[in-house]
Short mmCIF file of C-alpha atoms and ligand atoms in Angstrom, two decimals:
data_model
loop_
_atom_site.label_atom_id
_atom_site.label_comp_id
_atom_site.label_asym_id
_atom_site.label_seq_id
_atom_site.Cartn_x
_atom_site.Cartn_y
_atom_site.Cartn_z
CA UNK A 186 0.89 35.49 18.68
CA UNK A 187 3.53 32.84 17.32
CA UNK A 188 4.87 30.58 20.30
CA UNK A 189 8.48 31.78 21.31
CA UNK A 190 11.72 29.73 20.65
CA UNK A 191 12.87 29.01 24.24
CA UNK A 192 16.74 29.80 24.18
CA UNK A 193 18.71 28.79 27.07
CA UNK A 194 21.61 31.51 27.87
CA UNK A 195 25.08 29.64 29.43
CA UNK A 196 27.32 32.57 29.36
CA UNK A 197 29.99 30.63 31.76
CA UNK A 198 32.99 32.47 32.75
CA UNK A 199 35.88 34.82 32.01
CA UNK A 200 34.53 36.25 28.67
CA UNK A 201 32.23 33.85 28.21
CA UNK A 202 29.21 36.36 29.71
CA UNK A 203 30.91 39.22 27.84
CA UNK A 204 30.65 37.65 24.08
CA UNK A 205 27.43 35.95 25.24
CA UNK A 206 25.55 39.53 25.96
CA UNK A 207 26.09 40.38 22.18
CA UNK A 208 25.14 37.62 21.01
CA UNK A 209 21.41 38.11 22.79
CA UNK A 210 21.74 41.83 21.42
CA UNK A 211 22.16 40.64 18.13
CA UNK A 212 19.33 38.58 18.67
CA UNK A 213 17.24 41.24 19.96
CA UNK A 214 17.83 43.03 16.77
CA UNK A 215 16.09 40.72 14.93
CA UNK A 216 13.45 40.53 16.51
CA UNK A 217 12.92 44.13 15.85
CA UNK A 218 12.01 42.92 12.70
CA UNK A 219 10.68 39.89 12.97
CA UNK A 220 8.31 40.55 16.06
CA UNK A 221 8.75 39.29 19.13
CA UNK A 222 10.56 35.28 18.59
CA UNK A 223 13.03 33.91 21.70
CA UNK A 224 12.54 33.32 25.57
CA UNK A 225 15.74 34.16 26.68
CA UNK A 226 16.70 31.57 30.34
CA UNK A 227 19.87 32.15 31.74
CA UNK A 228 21.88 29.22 33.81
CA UNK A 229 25.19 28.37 35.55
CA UNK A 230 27.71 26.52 33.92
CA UNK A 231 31.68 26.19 34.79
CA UNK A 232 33.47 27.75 36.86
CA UNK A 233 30.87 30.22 38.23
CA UNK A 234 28.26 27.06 38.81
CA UNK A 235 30.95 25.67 40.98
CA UNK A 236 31.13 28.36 42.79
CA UNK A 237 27.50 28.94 43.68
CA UNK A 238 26.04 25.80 43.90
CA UNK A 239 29.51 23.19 44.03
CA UNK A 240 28.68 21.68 40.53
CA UNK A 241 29.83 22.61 37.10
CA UNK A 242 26.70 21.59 36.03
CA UNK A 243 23.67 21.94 38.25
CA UNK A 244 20.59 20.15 37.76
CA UNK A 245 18.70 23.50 37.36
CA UNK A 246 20.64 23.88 34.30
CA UNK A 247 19.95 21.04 32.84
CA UNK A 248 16.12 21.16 33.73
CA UNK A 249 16.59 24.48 31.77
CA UNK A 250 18.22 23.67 28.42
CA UNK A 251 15.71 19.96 28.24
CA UNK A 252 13.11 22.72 28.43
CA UNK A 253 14.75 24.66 25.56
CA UNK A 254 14.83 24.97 21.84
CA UNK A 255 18.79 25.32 21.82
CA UNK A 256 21.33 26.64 24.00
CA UNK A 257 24.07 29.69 23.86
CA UNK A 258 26.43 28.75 25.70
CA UNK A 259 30.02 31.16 26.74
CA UNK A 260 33.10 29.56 27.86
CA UNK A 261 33.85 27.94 30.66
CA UNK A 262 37.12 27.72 32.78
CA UNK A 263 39.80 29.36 34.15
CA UNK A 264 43.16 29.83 36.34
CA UNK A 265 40.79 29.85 40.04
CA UNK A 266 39.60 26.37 39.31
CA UNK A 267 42.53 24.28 37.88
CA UNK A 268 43.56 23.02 41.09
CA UNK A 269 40.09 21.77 42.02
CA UNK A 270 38.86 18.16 41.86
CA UNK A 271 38.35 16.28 38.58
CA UNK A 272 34.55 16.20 39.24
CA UNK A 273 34.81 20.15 40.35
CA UNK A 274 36.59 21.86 36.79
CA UNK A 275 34.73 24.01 35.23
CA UNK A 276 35.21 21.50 31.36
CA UNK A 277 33.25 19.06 33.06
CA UNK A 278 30.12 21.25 33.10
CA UNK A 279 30.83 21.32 29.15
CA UNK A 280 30.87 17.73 28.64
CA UNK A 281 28.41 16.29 30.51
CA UNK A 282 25.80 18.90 28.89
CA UNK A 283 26.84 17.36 25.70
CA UNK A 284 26.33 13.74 26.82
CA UNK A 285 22.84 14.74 28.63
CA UNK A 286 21.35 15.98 25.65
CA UNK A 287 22.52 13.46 23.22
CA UNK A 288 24.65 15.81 21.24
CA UNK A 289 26.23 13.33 18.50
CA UNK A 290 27.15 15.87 16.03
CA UNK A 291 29.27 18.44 15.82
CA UNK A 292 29.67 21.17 13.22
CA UNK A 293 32.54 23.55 12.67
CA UNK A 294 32.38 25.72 9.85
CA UNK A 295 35.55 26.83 8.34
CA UNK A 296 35.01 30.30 5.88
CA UNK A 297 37.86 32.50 4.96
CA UNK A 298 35.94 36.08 5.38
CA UNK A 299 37.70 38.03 1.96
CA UNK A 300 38.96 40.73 3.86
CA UNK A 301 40.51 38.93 6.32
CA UNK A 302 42.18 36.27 3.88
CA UNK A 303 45.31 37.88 4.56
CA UNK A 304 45.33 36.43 8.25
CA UNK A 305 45.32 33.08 6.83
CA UNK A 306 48.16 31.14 7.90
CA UNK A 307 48.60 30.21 3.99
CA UNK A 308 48.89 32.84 1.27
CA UNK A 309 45.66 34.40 0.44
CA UNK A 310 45.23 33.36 -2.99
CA UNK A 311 45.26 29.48 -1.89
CA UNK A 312 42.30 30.47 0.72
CA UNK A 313 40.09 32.59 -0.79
CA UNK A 314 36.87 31.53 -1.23
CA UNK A 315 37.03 28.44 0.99
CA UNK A 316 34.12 27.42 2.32
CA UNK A 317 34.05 24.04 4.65
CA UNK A 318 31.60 22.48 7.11
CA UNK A 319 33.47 19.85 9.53
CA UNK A 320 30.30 17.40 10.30
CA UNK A 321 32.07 15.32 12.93
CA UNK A 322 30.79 12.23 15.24
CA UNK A 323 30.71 13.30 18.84
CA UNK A 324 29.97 10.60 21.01
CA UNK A 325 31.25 7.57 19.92
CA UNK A 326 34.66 5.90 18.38
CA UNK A 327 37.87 5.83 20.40
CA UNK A 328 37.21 8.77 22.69
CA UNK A 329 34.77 6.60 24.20
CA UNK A 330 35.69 3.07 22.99
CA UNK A 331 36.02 0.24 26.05
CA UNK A 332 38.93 -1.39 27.04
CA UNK A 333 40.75 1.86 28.23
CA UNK A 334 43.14 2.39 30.59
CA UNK A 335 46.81 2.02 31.98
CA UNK A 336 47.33 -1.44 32.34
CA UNK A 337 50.38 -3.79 34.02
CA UNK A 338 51.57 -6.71 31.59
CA UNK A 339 54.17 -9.09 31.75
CA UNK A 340 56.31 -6.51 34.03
CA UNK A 341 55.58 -3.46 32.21
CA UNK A 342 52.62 -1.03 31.53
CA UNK A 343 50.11 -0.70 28.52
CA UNK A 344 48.15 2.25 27.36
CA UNK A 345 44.84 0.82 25.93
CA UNK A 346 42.27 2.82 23.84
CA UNK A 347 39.60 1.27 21.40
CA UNK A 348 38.48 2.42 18.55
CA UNK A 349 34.56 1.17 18.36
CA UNK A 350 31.54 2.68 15.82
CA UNK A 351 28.20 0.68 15.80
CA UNK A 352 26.02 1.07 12.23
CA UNK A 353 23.58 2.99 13.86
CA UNK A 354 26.42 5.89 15.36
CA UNK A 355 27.76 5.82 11.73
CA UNK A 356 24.17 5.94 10.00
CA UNK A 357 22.82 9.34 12.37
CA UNK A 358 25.87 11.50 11.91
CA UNK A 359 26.00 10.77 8.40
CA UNK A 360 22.34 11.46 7.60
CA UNK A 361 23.20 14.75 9.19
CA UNK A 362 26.01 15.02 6.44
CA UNK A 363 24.08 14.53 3.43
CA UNK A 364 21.55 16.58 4.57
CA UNK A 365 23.28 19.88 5.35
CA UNK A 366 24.98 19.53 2.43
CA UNK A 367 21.89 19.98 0.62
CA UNK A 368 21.98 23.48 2.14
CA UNK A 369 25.13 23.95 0.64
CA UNK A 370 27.11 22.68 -2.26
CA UNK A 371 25.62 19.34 -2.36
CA UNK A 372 29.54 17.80 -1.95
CA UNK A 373 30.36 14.86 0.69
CA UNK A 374 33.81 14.21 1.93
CA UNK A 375 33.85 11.07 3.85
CA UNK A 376 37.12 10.79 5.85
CA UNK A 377 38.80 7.68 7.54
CA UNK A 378 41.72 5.31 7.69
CA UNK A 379 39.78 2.44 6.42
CA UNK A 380 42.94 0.75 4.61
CA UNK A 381 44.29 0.26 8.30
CA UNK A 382 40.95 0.43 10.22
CA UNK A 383 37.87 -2.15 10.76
CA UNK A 384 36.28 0.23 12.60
CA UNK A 385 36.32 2.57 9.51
CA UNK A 386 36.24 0.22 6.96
CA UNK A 387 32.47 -0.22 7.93
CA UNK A 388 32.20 3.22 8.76
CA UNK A 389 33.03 3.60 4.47
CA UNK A 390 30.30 1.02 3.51
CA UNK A 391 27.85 2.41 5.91
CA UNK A 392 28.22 5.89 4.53
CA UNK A 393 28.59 4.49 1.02
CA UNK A 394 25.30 2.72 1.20
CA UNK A 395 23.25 5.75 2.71
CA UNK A 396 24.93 8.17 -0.28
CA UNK A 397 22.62 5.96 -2.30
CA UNK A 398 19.36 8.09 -0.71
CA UNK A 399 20.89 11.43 -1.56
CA UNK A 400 21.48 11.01 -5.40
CA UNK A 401 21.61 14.41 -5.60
CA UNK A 402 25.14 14.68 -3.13
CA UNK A 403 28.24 13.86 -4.28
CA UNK A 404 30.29 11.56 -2.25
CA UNK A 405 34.34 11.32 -2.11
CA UNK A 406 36.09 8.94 0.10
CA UNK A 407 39.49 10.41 1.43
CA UNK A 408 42.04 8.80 3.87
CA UNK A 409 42.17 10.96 6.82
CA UNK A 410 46.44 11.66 6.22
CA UNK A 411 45.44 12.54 2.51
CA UNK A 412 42.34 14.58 3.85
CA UNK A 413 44.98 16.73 5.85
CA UNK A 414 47.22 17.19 2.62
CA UNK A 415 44.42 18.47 1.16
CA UNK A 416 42.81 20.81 3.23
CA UNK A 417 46.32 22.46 2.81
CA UNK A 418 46.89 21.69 -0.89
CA UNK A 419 43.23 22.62 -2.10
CA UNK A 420 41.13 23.94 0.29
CA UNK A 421 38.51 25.80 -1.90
CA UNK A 422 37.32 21.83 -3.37
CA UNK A 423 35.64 21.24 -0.41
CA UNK A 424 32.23 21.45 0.95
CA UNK A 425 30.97 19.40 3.76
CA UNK A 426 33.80 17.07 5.64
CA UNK A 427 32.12 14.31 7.69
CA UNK A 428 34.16 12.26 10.12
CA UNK A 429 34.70 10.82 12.98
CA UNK A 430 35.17 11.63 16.88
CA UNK A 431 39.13 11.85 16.30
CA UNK A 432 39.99 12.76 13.25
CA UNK A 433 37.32 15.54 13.31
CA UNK A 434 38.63 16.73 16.46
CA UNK A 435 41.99 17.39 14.38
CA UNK A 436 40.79 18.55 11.08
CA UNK A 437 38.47 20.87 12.28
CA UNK A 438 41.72 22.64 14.33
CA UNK A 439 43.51 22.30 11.13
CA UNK A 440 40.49 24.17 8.99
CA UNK A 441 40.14 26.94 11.75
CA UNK A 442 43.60 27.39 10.87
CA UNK A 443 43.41 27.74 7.21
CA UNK A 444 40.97 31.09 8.22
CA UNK A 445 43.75 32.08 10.34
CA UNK A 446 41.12 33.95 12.66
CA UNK A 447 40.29 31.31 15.17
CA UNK A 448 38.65 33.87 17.22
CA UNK A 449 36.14 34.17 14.63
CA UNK A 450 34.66 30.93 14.56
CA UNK A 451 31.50 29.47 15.76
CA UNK A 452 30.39 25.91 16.31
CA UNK A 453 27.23 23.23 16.99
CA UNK A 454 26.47 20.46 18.72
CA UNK A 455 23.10 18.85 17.18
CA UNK A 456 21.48 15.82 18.65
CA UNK A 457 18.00 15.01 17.98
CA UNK A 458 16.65 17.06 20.35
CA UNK A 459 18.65 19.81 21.51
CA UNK A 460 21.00 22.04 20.25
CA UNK A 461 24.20 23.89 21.78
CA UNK A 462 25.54 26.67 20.02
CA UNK A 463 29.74 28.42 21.22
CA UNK A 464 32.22 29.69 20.16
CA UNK A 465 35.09 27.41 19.65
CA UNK A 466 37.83 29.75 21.44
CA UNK A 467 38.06 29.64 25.62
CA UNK A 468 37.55 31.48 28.33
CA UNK A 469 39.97 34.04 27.58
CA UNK A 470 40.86 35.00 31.11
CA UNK A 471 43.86 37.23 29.91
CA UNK A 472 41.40 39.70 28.76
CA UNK A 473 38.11 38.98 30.68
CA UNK A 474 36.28 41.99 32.03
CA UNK A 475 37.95 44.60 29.93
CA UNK A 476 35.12 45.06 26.87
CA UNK A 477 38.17 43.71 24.34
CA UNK A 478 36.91 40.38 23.76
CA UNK A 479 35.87 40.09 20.48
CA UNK A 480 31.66 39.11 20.76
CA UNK A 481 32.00 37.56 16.70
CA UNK A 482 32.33 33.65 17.28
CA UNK A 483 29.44 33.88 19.82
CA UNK A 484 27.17 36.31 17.18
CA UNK A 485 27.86 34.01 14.56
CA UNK A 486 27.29 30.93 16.86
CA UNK A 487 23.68 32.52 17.42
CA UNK A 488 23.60 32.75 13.79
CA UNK A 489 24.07 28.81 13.22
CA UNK A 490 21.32 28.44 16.36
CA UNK A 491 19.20 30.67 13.94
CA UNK A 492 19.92 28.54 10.94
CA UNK A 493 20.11 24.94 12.35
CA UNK A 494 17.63 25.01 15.46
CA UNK A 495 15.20 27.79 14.73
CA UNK A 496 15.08 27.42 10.84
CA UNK A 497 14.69 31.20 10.44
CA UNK A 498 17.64 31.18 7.61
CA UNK A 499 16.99 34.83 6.85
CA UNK A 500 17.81 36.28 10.32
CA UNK A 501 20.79 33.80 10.18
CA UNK A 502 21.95 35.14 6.84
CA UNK A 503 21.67 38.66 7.51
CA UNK A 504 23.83 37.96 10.74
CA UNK A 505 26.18 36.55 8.58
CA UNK A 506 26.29 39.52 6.02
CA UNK A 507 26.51 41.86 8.76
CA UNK A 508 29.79 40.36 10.05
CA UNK A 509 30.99 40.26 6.90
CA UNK A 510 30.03 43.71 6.16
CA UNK A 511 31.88 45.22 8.73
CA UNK A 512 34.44 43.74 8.91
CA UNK A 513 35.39 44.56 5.43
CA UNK A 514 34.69 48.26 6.47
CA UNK A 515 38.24 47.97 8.53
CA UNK A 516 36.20 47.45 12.04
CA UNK A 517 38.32 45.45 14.04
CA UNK A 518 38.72 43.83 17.80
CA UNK A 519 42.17 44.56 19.67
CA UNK A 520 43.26 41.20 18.91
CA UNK A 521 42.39 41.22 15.06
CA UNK A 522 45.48 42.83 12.77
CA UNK A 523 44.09 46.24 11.77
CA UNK A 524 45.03 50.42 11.12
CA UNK A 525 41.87 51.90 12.75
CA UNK A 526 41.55 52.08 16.70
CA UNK A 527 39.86 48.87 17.86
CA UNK A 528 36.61 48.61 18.77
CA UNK A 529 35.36 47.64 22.26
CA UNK A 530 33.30 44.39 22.65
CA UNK A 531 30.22 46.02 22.93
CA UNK A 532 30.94 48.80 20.26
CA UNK A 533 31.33 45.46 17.79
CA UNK A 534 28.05 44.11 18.89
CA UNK A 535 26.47 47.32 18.38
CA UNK A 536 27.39 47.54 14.77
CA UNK A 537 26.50 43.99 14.15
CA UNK A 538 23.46 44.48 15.54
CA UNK A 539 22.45 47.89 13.91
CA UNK A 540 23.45 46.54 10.46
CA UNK A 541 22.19 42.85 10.44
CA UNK A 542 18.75 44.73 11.44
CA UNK A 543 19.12 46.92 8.29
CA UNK A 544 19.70 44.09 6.47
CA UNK A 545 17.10 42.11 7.69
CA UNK A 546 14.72 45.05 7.06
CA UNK A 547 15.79 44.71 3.06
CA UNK A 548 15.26 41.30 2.84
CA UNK A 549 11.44 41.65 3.99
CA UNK A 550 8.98 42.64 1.38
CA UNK A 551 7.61 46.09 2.27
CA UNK A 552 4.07 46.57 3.53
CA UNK A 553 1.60 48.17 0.70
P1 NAD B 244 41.40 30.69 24.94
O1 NAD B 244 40.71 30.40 23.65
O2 NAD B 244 40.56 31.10 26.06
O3 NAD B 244 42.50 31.85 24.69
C1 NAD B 244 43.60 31.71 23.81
C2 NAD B 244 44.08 33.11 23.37
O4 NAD B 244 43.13 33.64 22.45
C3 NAD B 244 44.17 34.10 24.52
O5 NAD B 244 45.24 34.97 24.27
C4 NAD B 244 42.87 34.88 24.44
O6 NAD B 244 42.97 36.20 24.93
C5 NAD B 244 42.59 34.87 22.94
N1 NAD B 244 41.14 34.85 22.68
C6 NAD B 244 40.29 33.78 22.81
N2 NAD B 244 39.05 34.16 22.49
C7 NAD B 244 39.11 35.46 22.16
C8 NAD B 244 38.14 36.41 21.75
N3 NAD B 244 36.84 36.09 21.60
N4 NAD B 244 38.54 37.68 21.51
C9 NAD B 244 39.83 38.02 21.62
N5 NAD B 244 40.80 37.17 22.01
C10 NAD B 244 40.44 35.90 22.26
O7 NAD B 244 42.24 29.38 25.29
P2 NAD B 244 43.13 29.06 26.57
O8 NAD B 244 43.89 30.29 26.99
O9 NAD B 244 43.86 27.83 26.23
O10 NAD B 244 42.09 28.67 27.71
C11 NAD B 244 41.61 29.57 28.70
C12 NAD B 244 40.54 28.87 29.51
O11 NAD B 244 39.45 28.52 28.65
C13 NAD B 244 41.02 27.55 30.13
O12 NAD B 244 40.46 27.44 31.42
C14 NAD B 244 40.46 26.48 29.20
O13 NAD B 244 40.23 25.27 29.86
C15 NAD B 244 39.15 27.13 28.78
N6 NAD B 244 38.63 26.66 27.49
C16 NAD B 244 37.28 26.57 27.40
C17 NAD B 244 36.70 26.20 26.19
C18 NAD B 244 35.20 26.18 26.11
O14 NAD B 244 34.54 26.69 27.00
N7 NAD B 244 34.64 25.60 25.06
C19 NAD B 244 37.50 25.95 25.07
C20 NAD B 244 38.88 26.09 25.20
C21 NAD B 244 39.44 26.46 26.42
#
């Protein structure tokens, strides 16, 4: 029997375990088909850790995702913990699983689903068809840069930040780049400020003189204020968008935006051992418990864990189509824009299931 893909299972809180649950169904489905292919192991993170065992992130949960091939994780947070501690929120849990397994990279596609291009907050026409993959640096440059700090000068105070990338930071994150763009449309976008910025001026000849290994990618340089024109101007041109800490953190919100459906959207975190897979939206505490969270961003989240970690491109495709599928049948979650009734949580993940099975199914060659 093939060896099974340890997944480690952070649902988190508010409707973080609700979203998370379909996202294992889904992944149940496929193994319907594909035999039997993921340990599922379930830890606390957030809020809920905090409450059981007075940490956001307890060492048994880390002991459990090291041990894993990638991580699902939820959402984390909500209104019972914002008046604890620093060390005690539930976002802490969330960042210092990034920075224990090395997570340097972080990917946020951006697709405008066709039958949902109408949610876009452009017109339709300028949206269709885009297609982006935000490849930005997650551990280093000015989120992390030292000095920082309020300082006292000459009678008044300073804010200090620095802005620091080391050859090696640039050189990872942009392998990454190239690479996954060979899974795509073989199209670079490098984006910094390097006509102001040392910092990115080298980060330009660093990625300029790797570009050289993948002949077969083409590489653009774009200013990160001309970058944001364009994402608006001409979204459908590009492909992957690699960047840094900070100016990924704002392009990326800007390309969710350009789908209009930000509840739709899945992200990774990829360092050279691990994996994390979520949703980009919250917590969601507005709606938590009430089966009307719509499961989609964690499904397709599993699908990128599927794709990226697992390398089983088929299941994640037909995860993909299956989303796709339905929702262009008029299925829709109470928060989506829509005639028919909405569906319930688990209704959605039922159909995403059922379907990305059948789809599956087709895409195997059938037995003699
Ligand atoms: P949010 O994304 O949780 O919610 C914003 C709005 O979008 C709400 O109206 C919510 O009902 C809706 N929404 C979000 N996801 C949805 C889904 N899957 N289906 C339907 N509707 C959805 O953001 P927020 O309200 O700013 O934050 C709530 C909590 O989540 C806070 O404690 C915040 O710190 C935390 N948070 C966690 C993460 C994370 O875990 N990665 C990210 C952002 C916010």
């Amino acid at each position: 029997m093939q060896s099974l893909h340890r997944i480690a299972v952070l649902a988190g809180d508010g409707i973080g375990p609700e979203v998370t649950a379909e996202a294992v169904k889904v992944l149940k489905a496929i193994e319907e088909v594909s035999g039997p292919a993921f340990r599922f192991q379930y830890g606390l993170i957030g809020g809920c850790a905090v409450d059981q065992t007075a940490s956001p992130l307890p060492a048994e949960t880390i002991a459990i995702c090291n041990n894993a091939s990638a991580v699902l994780l939820g959402a984390v947070g909500g209104p019972q913990w914002d008046n604890k501690r620093p060390e005690l929120r539930p976002e802490q849990g969330l960042l210092q699983i990034r920075q224990r397994l090395g997570l340097y990279v972080n990917l946020r596609p951006a697709k405008v689903i066709d039958s949902l291009a109408n949610m876009s907050a452009l017109k339709p026409d300028r949206v269709r068809g885009t297609d982006i993959l935000i490849v930005r640096e997650l551990m280093g440059g000015i989120y992390f840069g030292n000095p920082r700090g309020i300082f006292a000068k000459n009678g008044e105070r300073l804010g200090v930040n620095t802005e620091i990338y080391r050859e090696h930071e640039v050189e990872r994150v942009a392998h990454r780049a190239f690479q996954l763009a060979r899974l795509r449309r073989n199209k670079v976008t490098s984006v910094d400020k390097a006509n102001v910025l040392e910092s990115s001026r080298l980060w330009r000849e660093v990625v300029t003189r790797l570009g050289r290994s993948y002949p077969d990618v083409e590489l653009k340089h774009l200013y990160v204020d001309n970058c944001a024109m364009q994402l608006i101007d001409k979204p459908t041109s590009f492909d992957v968008v690699l960047t840094t800490n900070m100016f990924g953190d704002i392009l990326s919100d800007e390309a969710a935006m350009l789908t209009g459906s930000i509840g739709l959207l899945p992200s990774a975190s990829l360092g050279e051992h691990s994996a994390l897979y979520e949703p980009i939206h919250g917590s969601a505490p507005d709606i938590a418990g009430r089966n009307r969270a719509n499961p989609l961003a964690a499904i397709a989240s599993a699908a990128l864990m599927l794709r990226y970690s697992l390398h089983m491109e088929d299941a994640a495709s037909a995860i993909e189509q299956a989303i796709e599928r339905i929702l262009k049948r008029g299925v829709r979650t109470a928060e989506l824009p829509g005639k028919a009734r909405p569906s319930s949580t688990t209704r959605m993940g039922d159909l995403v299931a059922q379907t990305a099975e059948k789809i599956l199914k087709s895409m195997r060659p059938k037995k003699k």
